[in-house]
Coordinates of C-alpha atoms in Angstrom, one line a residue:
M1 CA -9.1 -16.8 -11.3
G2 CA -10.5 -18.7 -8.3
R3 CA -14.1 -18.5 -9.6
S4 CA -15.0 -22.1 -9.3
M5 CA -15.7 -21.8 -5.6
I6 CA -17.8 -18.7 -5.9
S7 CA -21.6 -18.7 -6.1
E8 CA -22.6 -17.7 -9.6
E9 CA -25.9 -16.6 -8.4
K10 CA -24.7 -14.1 -5.8
K11 CA -21.3 -13.0 -7.3
I12 CA -20.3 -12.1 -3.8
I13 CA -16.8 -13.0 -2.5
R14 CA -16.9 -14.8 0.9
V15 CA -14.0 -13.6 3.0
G16 CA -12.3 -15.0 6.0
V17 CA -9.9 -13.1 8.2
M18 CA -6.7 -14.8 9.4
G19 CA -5.8 -13.3 12.7
T20 CA -7.4 -10.7 15.0
A21 CA -4.9 -7.9 14.6
A22 CA -6.2 -4.3 15.2
I23 CA -6.1 -3.4 11.5
A24 CA -8.4 -6.5 10.9
K25 CA -11.2 -4.7 12.8
K26 CA -11.0 -1.8 10.4
N27 CA -11.2 -4.0 7.4
A28 CA -14.0 -6.1 8.8
L29 CA -16.1 -3.0 9.1
A30 CA -15.0 -2.0 5.6
I31 CA -16.2 -5.3 4.2
S32 CA -19.6 -4.8 5.9
R33 CA -20.1 -1.7 3.8
S34 CA -19.4 -3.4 0.5
S35 CA -22.0 -5.2 -1.7
R36 CA -19.2 -7.2 -3.4
V37 CA -17.7 -9.0 -0.4
E38 CA -19.1 -10.7 2.7
L39 CA -17.3 -11.5 5.9
V40 CA -18.0 -15.1 6.8
G41 CA -15.3 -16.2 9.2
V42 CA -12.4 -15.3 11.4
A43 CA -9.5 -17.5 12.6
S44 CA -7.3 -17.1 15.6
R45 CA -4.9 -19.3 17.5
T46 CA -7.7 -19.9 20.1
M47 CA -11.4 -20.1 19.8
E48 CA -11.8 -17.7 22.7
K49 CA -9.9 -14.9 20.8
A50 CA -11.9 -15.4 17.7
E51 CA -15.2 -15.3 19.5
A52 CA -14.2 -12.2 21.5
W53 CA -13.2 -10.4 18.3
V54 CA -16.6 -11.1 16.7
K55 CA -18.4 -10.0 19.8
E56 CA -16.3 -6.8 20.1
L57 CA -17.2 -5.8 16.6
G58 CA -20.9 -6.7 17.1
L59 CA -20.9 -9.1 14.1
S60 CA -23.4 -11.9 13.5
N61 CA -23.4 -15.0 11.4
I62 CA -19.6 -15.2 11.5
R63 CA -17.9 -18.6 11.8
C64 CA -15.0 -18.8 14.2
F65 CA -12.1 -21.0 13.4
E66 CA -9.6 -22.3 16.0
G67 CA -6.2 -22.2 14.2
Y68 CA -5.3 -20.8 10.8
E69 CA -5.3 -24.3 9.1
A70 CA -9.0 -24.6 9.7
L71 CA -9.6 -21.4 7.7
V72 CA -7.2 -22.6 5.0
N73 CA -9.3 -25.8 4.6
A74 CA -12.7 -24.2 4.7
N75 CA -14.8 -24.9 1.6
D76 CA -17.2 -22.0 2.1
V77 CA -14.5 -19.3 2.0
D78 CA -13.4 -17.7 -1.4
A79 CA -10.8 -15.3 -0.2
V80 CA -8.7 -14.6 2.9
Y81 CA -7.4 -11.3 4.4
V82 CA -4.0 -11.8 6.0
P83 CA -3.0 -9.2 8.5
L84 CA -0.4 -11.4 10.3
P85 CA 3.1 -10.3 11.1
T86 CA 5.3 -10.1 8.0
T87 CA 7.4 -13.0 9.0
Y88 CA 4.4 -15.3 8.7
H89 CA 3.2 -14.1 5.3
L90 CA 5.1 -16.5 3.0
E91 CA 4.0 -19.7 4.8
W92 CA 0.3 -18.8 4.9
V93 CA 0.1 -17.2 1.5
L94 CA 1.4 -20.4 -0.1
K95 CA -0.9 -22.6 1.9
L96 CA -3.9 -20.4 1.0
A97 CA -3.0 -20.3 -2.7
R98 CA -2.7 -24.0 -3.0
K99 CA -6.2 -24.3 -1.5
K100 CA -7.5 -22.0 -4.2
K101 CA -8.0 -19.1 -1.9
N102 CA -7.7 -15.5 -3.2
I103 CA -5.6 -13.3 -0.9
L104 CA -5.6 -9.7 0.2
I105 CA -2.4 -9.3 2.3
E106 CA -1.2 -6.5 4.5
K107 CA 1.9 -4.7 3.7
P108 CA 4.8 -5.1 3.7
V109 CA 4.0 -8.2 1.6
G110 CA 7.2 -10.1 2.6
T111 CA 10.5 -9.6 4.3
T112 CA 12.3 -10.0 1.0
L113 CA 11.7 -9.4 -2.7
A114 CA 12.3 -13.1 -3.3
Q115 CA 9.4 -14.0 -1.0
V116 CA 7.0 -11.7 -2.8
E117 CA 8.1 -13.1 -6.2
E118 CA 7.4 -16.6 -4.9
M119 CA 4.0 -15.7 -3.6
I120 CA 2.9 -14.1 -6.9
Q121 CA 4.3 -17.0 -8.9
V122 CA 2.4 -19.6 -6.8
C123 CA -0.8 -17.5 -7.0
R124 CA -0.5 -17.3 -10.8
E125 CA 0.0 -21.1 -11.0
Q126 CA -3.0 -21.7 -8.8
G127 CA -5.2 -19.2 -10.7
V128 CA -5.9 -17.0 -7.6
V129 CA -5.6 -13.3 -7.0
I130 CA -3.1 -11.7 -4.6
M131 CA -3.4 -8.0 -3.8
D132 CA -1.7 -5.9 -1.1
G133 CA -3.7 -3.7 1.3
T134 CA -2.5 -0.3 0.1
M135 CA -5.9 1.3 0.6
F136 CA -5.2 4.8 -0.9
F137 CA -4.4 3.1 -4.2
H138 CA -8.2 2.6 -4.7
H139 CA -9.4 6.1 -3.6
P140 CA -10.9 8.2 -6.4
R141 CA -8.5 11.0 -5.3
F142 CA -5.5 8.9 -6.1
L143 CA -7.0 7.8 -9.3
A144 CA -7.5 11.4 -10.3
M145 CA -3.8 12.1 -9.5
K146 CA -2.8 9.1 -11.4
R147 CA -4.4 10.5 -14.6
F148 CA -1.9 13.4 -14.3
F149 CA 1.0 11.0 -13.6
D150 CA 0.1 8.9 -16.6
D151 CA 0.0 11.8 -19.0
K152 CA 3.4 11.2 -20.7
L153 CA 3.1 14.4 -22.8
H154 CA 2.7 16.8 -19.9
W155 CA 4.0 15.0 -16.8
H156 CA 7.8 14.7 -16.5
P157 CA 8.6 14.2 -12.8
K158 CA 11.7 15.7 -11.4
R159 CA 11.3 15.7 -7.7
V160 CA 8.8 13.8 -5.4
T161 CA 9.0 14.4 -1.7
S162 CA 6.8 12.6 0.9
A163 CA 6.5 11.8 4.6
F164 CA 4.5 9.4 6.7
S165 CA 5.0 9.2 10.4
F166 CA 3.3 8.7 13.7
Y167 CA 4.4 9.0 17.3
G168 CA 4.4 5.5 18.9
G169 CA 5.7 6.3 22.3
N170 CA 8.1 4.5 24.6
N171 CA 6.0 1.3 25.1
F172 CA 5.4 1.0 21.3
L173 CA 9.1 1.3 20.6
D174 CA 10.2 -1.0 23.4
K175 CA 8.8 -4.1 21.5
G176 CA 5.3 -3.3 22.8
N177 CA 4.1 -3.6 19.2
I178 CA 4.8 -6.3 16.5
R179 CA 6.0 -3.5 14.2
T180 CA 9.0 -3.0 16.4
R181 CA 9.9 -6.7 16.9
K182 CA 12.5 -8.3 14.7
D183 CA 10.8 -11.7 14.9
A184 CA 7.5 -10.3 13.6
D185 CA 8.1 -7.2 11.4
P186 CA 11.9 -6.8 11.0
L187 CA 11.5 -3.9 8.4
G188 CA 10.1 -1.6 11.1
C189 CA 9.0 1.9 10.0
L190 CA 10.4 1.3 6.5
G191 CA 8.0 -1.6 5.9
D192 CA 5.1 -0.1 7.8
V193 CA 4.8 3.6 6.9
G194 CA 7.7 3.8 4.4
W195 CA 5.8 1.5 2.1
Y196 CA 3.2 4.2 1.4
C197 CA 5.8 6.8 0.6
I198 CA 7.5 4.4 -1.8
R199 CA 4.2 3.5 -3.5
I200 CA 3.1 7.1 -4.1
G201 CA 6.5 8.0 -5.4
L202 CA 6.7 5.1 -7.8
A203 CA 3.2 6.0 -9.1
A204 CA 4.4 9.6 -9.8
F205 CA 7.3 8.1 -11.8
R206 CA 4.9 5.7 -13.6
F207 CA 6.7 2.8 -11.9
E208 CA 10.0 3.4 -13.7
T209 CA 12.8 1.3 -12.2
P210 CA 15.1 3.5 -10.1
S211 CA 18.8 3.6 -10.5
F212 CA 19.9 3.3 -6.9
V213 CA 18.7 4.0 -3.3
Q214 CA 20.4 5.6 -0.3
T215 CA 19.1 5.6 3.3
R216 CA 20.0 7.7 6.3
V217 CA 19.0 6.1 9.6
H218 CA 18.2 8.3 12.5
D219 CA 17.1 5.8 15.0
Q220 CA 16.7 2.0 15.3
S221 CA 16.4 -0.7 18.0
D222 CA 19.4 -2.5 19.4
D223 CA 18.7 -5.4 17.0
G224 CA 18.3 -3.3 13.9
V225 CA 14.6 -2.6 13.6
L226 CA 14.2 0.8 12.0
F227 CA 12.4 3.5 13.9
D228 CA 13.2 6.8 12.0
L229 CA 14.9 7.4 8.6
D230 CA 15.1 9.4 5.4
C231 CA 15.7 7.8 2.0
D232 CA 16.6 9.0 -1.5
V233 CA 15.5 7.0 -4.5
F234 CA 17.4 8.1 -7.7
F235 CA 15.9 7.9 -11.2
S236 CA 17.2 8.6 -14.6
N237 CA 17.6 12.3 -15.8
D238 CA 18.6 13.4 -12.3
A239 CA 15.0 12.8 -11.0
L240 CA 14.6 12.0 -7.3
L241 CA 12.2 10.7 -4.8
T242 CA 12.9 11.6 -1.2
F243 CA 10.8 10.4 1.8
H244 CA 10.9 10.4 5.6
C245 CA 9.2 7.7 7.6
S246 CA 9.2 7.3 11.3
F247 CA 7.6 5.9 14.5
K248 CA 8.9 8.9 16.4
H249 CA 7.2 11.9 14.9
H250 CA 3.6 13.1 15.1
L251 CA 1.1 12.1 12.4
R252 CA 2.0 13.4 8.9
S253 CA 1.1 11.9 5.6
W254 CA 1.9 14.4 2.8
F255 CA 3.6 14.4 -0.5
E256 CA 4.5 16.8 -3.3
A257 CA 5.3 15.9 -6.8
Y258 CA 7.0 18.4 -9.2
S259 CA 7.1 18.0 -13.0
R260 CA 9.0 20.3 -15.5
D261 CA 9.1 20.4 -19.2
D262 CA 10.6 23.1 -21.4
R263 CA 7.6 23.0 -23.8
Y264 CA 4.8 23.1 -21.2
G265 CA 6.2 24.6 -18.1
G266 CA 6.0 23.1 -14.7
R267 CA 3.3 21.5 -12.5
I268 CA 3.2 20.7 -8.8
I269 CA 0.7 18.3 -7.2
R270 CA 0.4 18.4 -3.5
C271 CA -1.6 16.4 -1.0
T272 CA -1.5 16.8 2.8
D273 CA -3.2 13.5 3.8
F274 CA -2.5 11.0 1.0
V275 CA -2.5 7.8 3.1
I276 CA -5.7 8.3 5.2
P277 CA -8.0 11.3 4.4
R278 CA -8.8 13.3 7.5
R279 CA -12.5 13.1 6.6
E280 CA -14.1 10.3 4.7
E281 CA -16.8 12.5 3.2
Y282 CA -14.4 15.1 1.8
C283 CA -10.8 15.3 0.7
D284 CA -8.7 17.1 -1.9
F285 CA -5.4 17.7 -3.5
S286 CA -4.0 20.8 -5.2
I287 CA -2.4 21.4 -8.6
E288 CA -0.2 24.4 -9.2
E289 CA 0.5 25.3 -12.8
L290 CA 3.9 27.0 -13.4
P291 CA 4.7 29.3 -16.4
D292 CA 7.0 27.9 -19.0
Q293 CA 9.4 30.7 -18.4
Q294 CA 10.3 31.3 -14.8
T295 CA 12.2 34.4 -13.6
I296 CA 14.7 34.5 -10.8
E297 CA 12.3 36.7 -8.8
Y298 CA 10.6 35.2 -5.8
D299 CA 7.3 37.0 -6.5
T300 CA 6.6 35.3 -9.8
I301 CA 2.8 35.0 -10.2
V302 CA 1.6 31.5 -10.9
N303 CA -1.8 30.2 -11.9
T304 CA -3.1 27.8 -9.3
S305 CA -6.1 25.5 -9.5
H306 CA -7.5 23.5 -6.5
I307 CA -9.3 20.3 -7.1
N308 CA -11.9 19.1 -4.6
L309 CA -13.2 15.5 -4.6
P310 CA -16.3 15.0 -2.4
F311 CA -16.4 11.4 -1.1
S312 CA -19.4 9.5 0.2
L313 CA -19.5 8.3 3.8
T314 CA -20.8 5.0 2.6
Q315 CA -17.6 4.2 0.6
P316 CA -14.4 4.7 2.6
Q317 CA -11.2 3.8 0.7
E318 CA -10.9 0.5 2.6
T319 CA -14.3 -0.6 1.2
L320 CA -13.2 0.6 -2.3
M321 CA -10.1 -1.6 -1.9
W322 CA -12.3 -4.6 -1.2
N323 CA -14.5 -3.8 -4.2
S324 CA -11.4 -3.7 -6.4
F325 CA -10.3 -7.0 -5.0
A326 CA -13.6 -8.6 -5.8
E327 CA -13.6 -7.3 -9.3
L328 CA -10.1 -8.8 -9.9
I329 CA -11.5 -12.2 -8.8
L330 CA -14.9 -12.1 -10.7
D331 CA -13.9 -10.4 -13.9
N332 CA -12.3 -12.7 -16.5
N333 CA -11.0 -9.6 -18.4
A334 CA -9.1 -8.2 -15.4
L335 CA -5.7 -9.7 -16.2
E336 CA -4.2 -6.3 -17.1
R337 CA -5.4 -4.8 -13.9
R338 CA -4.1 -7.8 -11.9
A339 CA -0.7 -7.4 -13.6
Y340 CA -0.7 -3.7 -12.7
Y341 CA -1.3 -4.5 -9.0
E342 CA 1.3 -7.2 -9.0
R343 CA 4.0 -5.0 -10.5
A344 CA 3.2 -2.2 -8.0
M345 CA 3.6 -4.7 -5.2
L346 CA 6.9 -6.1 -6.6
M347 CA 8.4 -2.7 -7.3
T348 CA 7.4 -1.3 -3.9
Q349 CA 9.0 -4.3 -2.2
Q350 CA 12.1 -4.0 -4.4
V351 CA 12.7 -0.4 -3.5
L352 CA 12.0 -1.2 0.2
Q353 CA 14.6 -4.0 0.1
A354 CA 17.2 -1.7 -1.5
A355 CA 16.5 0.9 1.2
L356 CA 16.9 -1.7 3.9
Q357 CA 20.2 -2.9 2.5
S358 CA 21.5 0.7 2.4
A359 CA 20.4 1.2 6.0
Q360 CA 22.3 -1.9 7.0
T361 CA 25.5 -0.9 5.2
G362 CA 25.8 2.6 6.7
G363 CA 24.0 4.5 4.0
A364 CA 25.8 3.0 1.0
K365 CA 24.2 3.5 -2.4
V366 CA 22.4 0.3 -3.5
S367 CA 21.5 -0.3 -7.1
V368 CA 18.1 -1.4 -8.2
P369 CA 18.1 -3.8 -11.2
P370 CA 15.1 -4.2 -13.5
L371 CA 12.6 -6.8 -12.3
T372 CA 12.7 -10.1 -14.1
S373 CA 9.5 -11.6 -12.7
V374 CA 7.1 -9.2 -14.5

């Protein structure tokens, strides 16, 4: 998968950055803390912007490209990070893939499910990796939670609730940021912060296809960019994912997942900062074990265990994401993991699209058909 361009001696992926968005700075620093990837270039619409970006970050030995096409055609770049506005993703992903560039792309991956399906199909045909930038997906804390979710004997999810929001302010909402501009990121808060709520919810349901989705919009721009909403994602056996995402509330990024089984009782997994840990060096989540026979009394005693996961300052989750990306490229036996990331990407986009359709039709229930591309 894209290995022919990569130095067999170094086994280090040479990365270029397409665009100088704010989040690109965070990822540039994350790359600098990895031994698996190396930042070698940045492209901007003007040379001045690229050079200023490199200078601001205090980087050295970084090649500056004027225009994105120059980065696409660079022979000394193995992979490209794409933090461009969502409306630009399809064009540049296809160009990069056809030049044998591996791609790490910011979410939302596309404006429609069809776009994401096309991106993945072309990347498969060209033998390159595409992975989205959902950083918490690579954190050891999430991987520990996933082991509980994947335990089919004991984990039977019934309710998952999550929220991710931040307060953007008036300038942000008044088209002062690309995430509130229809020509740049038309999915608004749903595509930006809702993406994470959908992803953690789907993981808790082992990426089962939902039955239907229903959205309640609380605020949006005059041209339909979503600012504040709640969404219900319905699964089989009366199971439900409910999430709130917003640009109008202060920072929250929590979730709670509840499992119940008549044989083994119940279990609740909670996390208060699942998207970005408050501290790099330490984070946790809690597990509450419930008895198999609950009473109607409110003072039922439960056995609660709290799991703490210490985390090294030298490996923030963004760096771990880049390490995972490099492994997908370099490991010939990573096809199963690559398929897992692709399915997660597709299903997140699929639920997001159904939620958007519901929002645009006054909160109508929108069915979610099984994916045919995976």
